[in-house]
Amino acid sequence: MTDLNIDGMALAPGVVETIVSIAVGEVEGVASVGPSSTSSLRAVFASKPATQGIDIALDEEDKLHVSVRVDVYYGYALPELAAKVRQAVVDAVASQVGIPVGAVDVYIDGIQFAR
């Protein structure tokens, strides 16, 4: 994604993805955002949240279309968890960026078991 221009403000690529990553990571039941094979290593060495597994596109109506890939913990109802992820993304983007979200696609890539 290139710079996102909203009302005279330009957001660099990765800014919205970081906001989405933090919002999704705070949803109870989400184990990791993005590919599970790299997320644990990335968490050890990175100072900011991983944005891999998050895609942002601007549609023809100037609304964001967000796709996010997550691993979830076993025991959560997947439709309810996906709905909470969608709502967290919409709320975070609306409050911090001020642009409407047209769609949030949630892809559950795996299930992790608590240790």
CSV table of N, CA and C in Angstrom, one decimal:
chain,number,residue,atom,x,y,z
A,1,MET,N,0.8,-1.2,0.0
A,1,MET,CA,0.0,0.0,0.0
A,1,MET,C,0.9,1.2,0.0
A,2,THR,N,0.5,2.2,-0.8
A,2,THR,CA,1.2,3.5,-0.8
A,2,THR,C,0.7,4.4,0.3
A,3,ASP,N,1.2,5.6,0.4
A,3,ASP,CA,0.7,6.5,1.4
A,3,ASP,C,-0.8,6.7,1.3
A,4,LEU,N,-1.4,6.7,2.5
A,4,LEU,CA,-2.9,6.9,2.5
A,4,LEU,C,-3.1,8.4,2.9
A,5,ASN,N,-3.8,9.1,2.0
A,5,ASN,CA,-4.1,10.5,2.2
A,5,ASN,C,-5.5,10.8,2.6
A,6,ILE,N,-5.6,11.4,3.8
A,6,ILE,CA,-6.9,11.7,4.4
A,6,ILE,C,-7.0,13.1,4.9
A,7,ASP,N,-7.8,13.9,4.3
A,7,ASP,CA,-8.0,15.3,4.7
A,7,ASP,C,-6.7,16.0,5.0
A,8,GLY,N,-5.8,16.0,4.1
A,8,GLY,CA,-4.5,16.7,4.2
A,8,GLY,C,-3.5,16.0,5.1
A,9,MET,N,-3.7,14.8,5.5
A,9,MET,CA,-2.8,14.0,6.3
A,9,MET,C,-2.4,12.8,5.5
A,10,ALA,N,-1.1,12.5,5.5
A,10,ALA,CA,-0.6,11.3,4.7
A,10,ALA,C,-0.1,10.3,5.8
A,11,LEU,N,-0.5,9.1,5.7
A,11,LEU,CA,-0.1,8.0,6.5
A,11,LEU,C,0.9,7.1,5.7
A,12,ALA,N,2.0,6.9,6.2
A,12,ALA,CA,3.0,6.0,5.6
A,12,ALA,C,2.5,4.6,5.6
A,13,PRO,N,2.9,3.7,4.6
A,13,PRO,CA,2.6,2.3,4.7
A,13,PRO,C,3.0,1.7,6.0
A,14,GLY,N,2.2,0.9,6.6
A,14,GLY,CA,2.5,0.3,7.9
A,14,GLY,C,1.9,0.9,9.1
A,15,VAL,N,1.5,2.2,9.0
A,15,VAL,CA,0.8,2.9,10.1
A,15,VAL,C,-0.5,2.2,10.4
A,16,VAL,N,-1.4,2.1,9.5
A,16,VAL,CA,-2.7,1.5,9.7
A,16,VAL,C,-2.5,0.0,10.1
A,17,GLU,N,-1.6,-0.7,9.4
A,17,GLU,CA,-1.3,-2.1,9.7
A,17,GLU,C,-0.9,-2.2,11.2
A,18,THR,N,-0.1,-1.3,11.7
A,18,THR,CA,0.3,-1.4,13.1
A,18,THR,C,-0.9,-1.1,14.0
A,19,ILE,N,-1.7,-0.2,13.7
A,19,ILE,CA,-2.9,0.1,14.5
A,19,ILE,C,-3.8,-1.2,14.5
A,20,VAL,N,-4.0,-1.8,13.4
A,20,VAL,CA,-4.8,-3.0,13.3
A,20,VAL,C,-4.2,-4.1,14.1
A,21,SER,N,-2.9,-4.3,14.0
A,21,SER,CA,-2.2,-5.4,14.7
A,21,SER,C,-2.4,-5.3,16.2
A,22,ILE,N,-2.2,-4.1,16.7
A,22,ILE,CA,-2.4,-3.8,18.2
A,22,ILE,C,-3.8,-4.1,18.6
A,23,ALA,N,-4.8,-3.6,17.8
A,23,ALA,CA,-6.2,-3.8,18.2
A,23,ALA,C,-6.6,-5.3,18.2
A,24,VAL,N,-6.1,-6.0,17.1
A,24,VAL,CA,-6.5,-7.4,17.1
A,24,VAL,C,-5.8,-8.2,18.2
A,25,GLY,N,-4.5,-7.9,18.5
A,25,GLY,CA,-3.8,-8.6,19.5
A,25,GLY,C,-4.4,-8.4,20.9
A,26,GLU,N,-5.2,-7.4,21.1
A,26,GLU,CA,-5.8,-7.2,22.4
A,26,GLU,C,-7.2,-7.9,22.5
A,27,VAL,N,-7.6,-8.6,21.5
A,27,VAL,CA,-8.9,-9.3,21.6
A,27,VAL,C,-8.6,-10.6,22.3
A,28,GLU,N,-9.4,-10.9,23.3
A,28,GLU,CA,-9.3,-12.1,24.1
A,28,GLU,C,-9.5,-13.3,23.2
A,29,GLY,N,-8.6,-14.2,23.2
A,29,GLY,CA,-8.7,-15.4,22.4
A,29,GLY,C,-7.8,-15.4,21.2
A,30,VAL,N,-7.3,-14.3,20.8
A,30,VAL,CA,-6.3,-14.2,19.7
A,30,VAL,C,-4.9,-14.5,20.2
A,31,ALA,N,-4.3,-15.6,19.7
A,31,ALA,CA,-3.0,-16.0,20.1
A,31,ALA,C,-1.9,-15.2,19.4
A,32,SER,N,-2.1,-15.0,18.1
A,32,SER,CA,-1.1,-14.2,17.4
A,32,SER,C,-1.7,-13.7,16.1
A,33,VAL,N,-1.1,-12.6,15.6
A,33,VAL,CA,-1.5,-11.9,14.4
A,33,VAL,C,-0.4,-12.3,13.3
A,34,GLY,N,-0.9,-12.7,12.2
A,34,GLY,CA,0.1,-13.0,11.1
A,34,GLY,C,0.5,-14.5,11.2
A,35,PRO,N,1.4,-14.9,10.3
A,35,PRO,CA,1.9,-16.3,10.3
A,35,PRO,C,2.4,-16.7,11.6
A,36,SER,N,1.9,-17.8,12.1
A,36,SER,CA,2.4,-18.3,13.4
A,36,SER,C,3.8,-18.7,13.4
A,37,SER,N,4.4,-19.1,12.3
A,37,SER,CA,5.8,-19.6,12.3
A,37,SER,C,6.8,-18.4,12.6
A,38,THR,N,6.4,-17.2,12.2
A,38,THR,CA,7.3,-16.1,12.4
A,38,THR,C,6.9,-15.2,13.6
A,39,SER,N,5.7,-15.3,14.1
A,39,SER,CA,5.3,-14.3,15.1
A,39,SER,C,6.0,-14.4,16.4
A,40,SER,N,6.3,-15.6,16.8
A,40,SER,CA,7.0,-15.8,18.1
A,40,SER,C,8.4,-15.3,18.0
A,41,LEU,N,9.1,-15.5,17.0
A,41,LEU,CA,10.5,-15.0,16.8
A,41,LEU,C,10.5,-13.5,16.6
A,42,ARG,N,9.5,-13.0,15.9
A,42,ARG,CA,9.4,-11.6,15.7
A,42,ARG,C,9.1,-10.9,17.0
A,43,ALA,N,8.3,-11.5,17.8
A,43,ALA,CA,8.0,-10.8,19.1
A,43,ALA,C,9.2,-10.7,20.0
A,44,VAL,N,10.1,-11.7,19.9
A,44,VAL,CA,11.3,-11.6,20.7
A,44,VAL,C,12.2,-10.5,20.3
A,45,PHE,N,12.4,-10.3,19.0
A,45,PHE,CA,13.3,-9.4,18.5
A,45,PHE,C,12.8,-8.0,18.1
A,46,ALA,N,11.5,-7.9,17.8
A,46,ALA,CA,10.9,-6.6,17.3
A,46,ALA,C,10.5,-5.7,18.5
A,47,SER,N,10.6,-4.4,18.2
A,47,SER,CA,10.1,-3.5,19.2
A,47,SER,C,8.7,-3.0,18.9
A,48,LYS,N,8.2,-3.3,17.8
A,48,LYS,CA,6.8,-3.0,17.5
A,48,LYS,C,6.1,-4.2,17.0
A,49,PRO,N,4.7,-4.2,17.0
A,49,PRO,CA,3.9,-5.3,16.6
A,49,PRO,C,4.2,-5.7,15.2
A,50,ALA,N,4.1,-7.0,14.9
A,50,ALA,CA,4.2,-7.5,13.5
A,50,ALA,C,3.0,-7.1,12.7
A,51,THR,N,3.3,-6.7,11.5
A,51,THR,CA,2.2,-6.4,10.6
A,51,THR,C,2.0,-7.4,9.5
A,52,GLN,N,2.8,-8.4,9.5
A,52,GLN,CA,2.7,-9.4,8.5
A,52,GLN,C,1.4,-10.1,8.7
A,53,GLY,N,0.7,-10.4,7.7
A,53,GLY,CA,-0.6,-11.1,7.8
A,53,GLY,C,-1.8,-10.1,7.8
A,54,ILE,N,-1.5,-8.8,7.6
A,54,ILE,CA,-2.5,-7.8,7.6
A,54,ILE,C,-2.4,-7.1,6.2
A,55,ASP,N,-3.5,-7.0,5.5
A,55,ASP,CA,-3.5,-6.3,4.2
A,55,ASP,C,-4.6,-5.2,4.3
A,56,ILE,N,-4.2,-4.1,3.8
A,56,ILE,CA,-5.1,-2.9,3.8
A,56,ILE,C,-5.3,-2.4,2.3
A,57,ALA,N,-6.5,-2.2,1.9
A,57,ALA,CA,-6.8,-1.6,0.6
A,57,ALA,C,-7.9,-0.6,0.7
A,58,LEU,N,-7.8,0.4,-0.2
A,58,LEU,CA,-8.8,1.5,-0.2
A,58,LEU,C,-9.7,1.1,-1.4
A,59,ASP,N,-11.0,1.0,-1.1
A,59,ASP,CA,-12.0,0.7,-2.2
A,59,ASP,C,-12.4,1.9,-2.9
A,60,GLU,N,-13.3,1.7,-3.9
A,60,GLU,CA,-13.7,2.8,-4.8
A,60,GLU,C,-14.6,3.8,-4.0
A,61,GLU,N,-15.1,3.5,-2.9
A,61,GLU,CA,-15.9,4.4,-2.1
A,61,GLU,C,-15.0,5.1,-1.0
A,62,ASP,N,-13.7,5.0,-1.1
A,62,ASP,CA,-12.8,5.5,-0.1
A,62,ASP,C,-12.9,4.9,1.3
A,63,LYS,N,-13.3,3.7,1.4
A,63,LYS,CA,-13.4,3.0,2.6
A,63,LYS,C,-12.3,1.9,2.6
A,64,LEU,N,-11.8,1.6,3.8
A,64,LEU,CA,-10.7,0.6,4.0
A,64,LEU,C,-11.3,-0.8,3.9
A,65,HIS,N,-10.6,-1.6,3.3
A,65,HIS,CA,-10.9,-3.1,3.3
A,65,HIS,C,-9.7,-3.7,3.9
A,66,VAL,N,-9.9,-4.3,5.1
A,66,VAL,CA,-8.9,-4.9,5.9
A,66,VAL,C,-9.0,-6.4,5.9
A,67,SER,N,-7.9,-7.1,5.7
A,67,SER,CA,-7.8,-8.5,5.8
A,67,SER,C,-6.8,-8.8,6.9
A,68,VAL,N,-7.1,-9.7,7.8
A,68,VAL,CA,-6.2,-10.0,8.9
A,68,VAL,C,-6.2,-11.5,9.1
A,69,ARG,N,-5.0,-12.1,9.3
A,69,ARG,CA,-4.8,-13.5,9.5
A,69,ARG,C,-4.4,-13.7,11.0
A,70,VAL,N,-5.0,-14.6,11.7
A,70,VAL,CA,-4.8,-14.8,13.1
A,70,VAL,C,-4.7,-16.3,13.4
A,71,ASP,N,-4.0,-16.6,14.5
A,71,ASP,CA,-4.1,-17.9,15.2
A,71,ASP,C,-4.9,-17.6,16.5
A,72,VAL,N,-5.7,-18.5,16.9
A,72,VAL,CA,-6.6,-18.3,18.1
A,72,VAL,C,-6.3,-19.4,19.1
A,73,TYR,N,-6.7,-19.2,20.3
A,73,TYR,CA,-6.6,-20.2,21.3
A,73,TYR,C,-7.8,-21.1,21.3
A,74,TYR,N,-7.5,-22.4,21.5
A,74,TYR,CA,-8.6,-23.4,21.6
A,74,TYR,C,-9.6,-23.1,22.7
A,75,GLY,N,-10.8,-23.3,22.4
A,75,GLY,CA,-11.9,-23.1,23.4
A,75,GLY,C,-12.8,-21.9,23.1
A,76,TYR,N,-12.4,-21.1,22.2
A,76,TYR,CA,-13.2,-19.9,21.9
A,76,TYR,C,-14.2,-20.2,20.7
A,77,ALA,N,-15.4,-19.7,20.7
A,77,ALA,CA,-16.3,-19.8,19.6
A,77,ALA,C,-15.8,-19.0,18.5
A,78,LEU,N,-15.4,-19.6,17.4
A,78,LEU,CA,-14.8,-18.9,16.3
A,78,LEU,C,-15.6,-17.8,15.6
A,79,PRO,N,-16.9,-18.0,15.4
A,79,PRO,CA,-17.7,-16.9,14.9
A,79,PRO,C,-17.7,-15.6,15.8
A,80,GLU,N,-17.9,-15.9,17.1
A,80,GLU,CA,-17.9,-14.8,18.0
A,80,GLU,C,-16.5,-14.1,18.1
A,81,LEU,N,-15.5,-14.9,18.1
A,81,LEU,CA,-14.1,-14.3,18.1
A,81,LEU,C,-13.9,-13.5,16.9
A,82,ALA,N,-14.3,-14.0,15.7
A,82,ALA,CA,-14.1,-13.2,14.4
A,82,ALA,C,-14.9,-11.9,14.5
A,83,ALA,N,-16.1,-11.9,15.1
A,83,ALA,CA,-16.9,-10.7,15.2
A,83,ALA,C,-16.2,-9.7,16.1
A,84,LYS,N,-15.6,-10.2,17.2
A,84,LYS,CA,-14.9,-9.3,18.1
A,84,LYS,C,-13.6,-8.7,17.4
A,85,VAL,N,-13.0,-9.5,16.6
A,85,VAL,CA,-11.8,-9.0,15.9
A,85,VAL,C,-12.3,-7.9,14.9
A,86,ARG,N,-13.3,-8.1,14.2
A,86,ARG,CA,-13.9,-7.1,13.2
A,86,ARG,C,-14.2,-5.8,14.0
A,87,GLN,N,-14.9,-5.9,15.1
A,87,GLN,CA,-15.3,-4.7,15.8
A,87,GLN,C,-14.1,-4.0,16.4
A,88,ALA,N,-13.1,-4.7,16.8
A,88,ALA,CA,-11.9,-4.1,17.3
A,88,ALA,C,-11.2,-3.3,16.2
A,89,VAL,N,-11.1,-3.9,15.0
A,89,VAL,CA,-10.5,-3.2,13.9
A,89,VAL,C,-11.2,-1.9,13.5
A,90,VAL,N,-12.6,-2.0,13.4
A,90,VAL,CA,-13.4,-0.9,13.0
A,90,VAL,C,-13.2,0.2,14.1
A,91,ASP,N,-13.3,-0.1,15.3
A,91,ASP,CA,-13.2,0.9,16.4
A,91,ASP,C,-11.8,1.6,16.4
A,92,ALA,N,-10.8,0.8,16.3
A,92,ALA,CA,-9.4,1.4,16.3
A,92,ALA,C,-9.2,2.3,15.1
A,93,VAL,N,-9.5,1.8,13.9
A,93,VAL,CA,-9.3,2.6,12.7
A,93,VAL,C,-10.1,3.9,12.8
A,94,ALA,N,-11.4,3.8,13.2
A,94,ALA,CA,-12.3,4.9,13.2
A,94,ALA,C,-11.8,6.0,14.2
A,95,SER,N,-11.3,5.5,15.4
A,95,SER,CA,-10.9,6.5,16.4
A,95,SER,C,-9.5,7.1,16.2
A,96,GLN,N,-8.6,6.3,15.6
A,96,GLN,CA,-7.2,6.8,15.4
A,96,GLN,C,-6.9,7.3,14.0
A,97,VAL,N,-7.6,6.9,13.0
A,97,VAL,CA,-7.3,7.3,11.7
A,97,VAL,C,-8.4,8.2,11.1
A,98,GLY,N,-9.7,7.9,11.5
A,98,GLY,CA,-10.8,8.7,11.1
A,98,GLY,C,-11.3,8.4,9.7
A,99,ILE,N,-11.1,7.2,9.3
A,99,ILE,CA,-11.6,6.8,7.9
A,99,ILE,C,-12.5,5.6,8.1
A,100,PRO,N,-13.6,5.5,7.4
A,100,PRO,CA,-14.5,4.4,7.6
A,100,PRO,C,-13.9,3.1,7.1
A,101,VAL,N,-14.3,2.0,7.7
A,101,VAL,CA,-13.9,0.7,7.3
A,101,VAL,C,-15.1,0.0,6.6
A,102,GLY,N,-14.9,-0.4,5.3
A,102,GLY,CA,-15.9,-1.0,4.6
A,102,GLY,C,-16.1,-2.5,4.9
A,103,ALA,N,-15.0,-3.1,5.1
A,103,ALA,CA,-15.0,-4.6,5.3
A,103,ALA,C,-13.8,-5.0,6.1
A,104,VAL,N,-14.0,-6.0,6.9
A,104,VAL,CA,-12.9,-6.7,7.7
A,104,VAL,C,-13.0,-8.2,7.4
A,105,ASP,N,-12.0,-8.8,6.7
A,105,ASP,CA,-12.0,-10.2,6.5
A,105,ASP,C,-11.1,-10.8,7.5
A,106,VAL,N,-11.6,-11.8,8.3
A,106,VAL,CA,-10.8,-12.5,9.3
A,106,VAL,C,-10.5,-13.9,8.8
A,107,TYR,N,-9.2,-14.2,8.7
A,107,TYR,CA,-8.8,-15.6,8.4
A,107,TYR,C,-8.2,-16.2,9.6
A,108,ILE,N,-8.8,-17.3,10.0
A,108,ILE,CA,-8.2,-18.1,11.2
A,108,ILE,C,-7.3,-19.2,10.6
A,109,ASP,N,-6.0,-18.9,10.8
A,109,ASP,CA,-5.0,-19.8,10.2
A,109,ASP,C,-4.6,-21.0,11.1
A,110,GLY,N,-4.9,-20.9,12.3
A,110,GLY,CA,-4.6,-22.0,13.2
A,110,GLY,C,-5.1,-21.9,14.6
A,111,ILE,N,-5.1,-23.0,15.4
A,111,ILE,CA,-5.5,-23.0,16.7
A,111,ILE,C,-4.3,-23.4,17.6
A,112,GLN,N,-4.1,-22.6,18.7
A,112,GLN,CA,-3.0,-22.9,19.6
A,112,GLN,C,-3.7,-23.4,20.9
A,113,PHE,N,-2.9,-24.2,21.6
A,113,PHE,CA,-3.4,-24.7,22.9
A,113,PHE,C,-2.6,-24.0,24.0
A,114,ALA,N,-3.3,-23.6,25.1
A,114,ALA,CA,-2.7,-22.9,26.2
A,114,ALA,C,-1.6,-23.8,26.8
A,115,ARG,N,-0.6,-23.2,27.3
A,115,ARG,CA,0.5,-24.0,28.0
A,115,ARG,C,0.2,-24.2,29.4
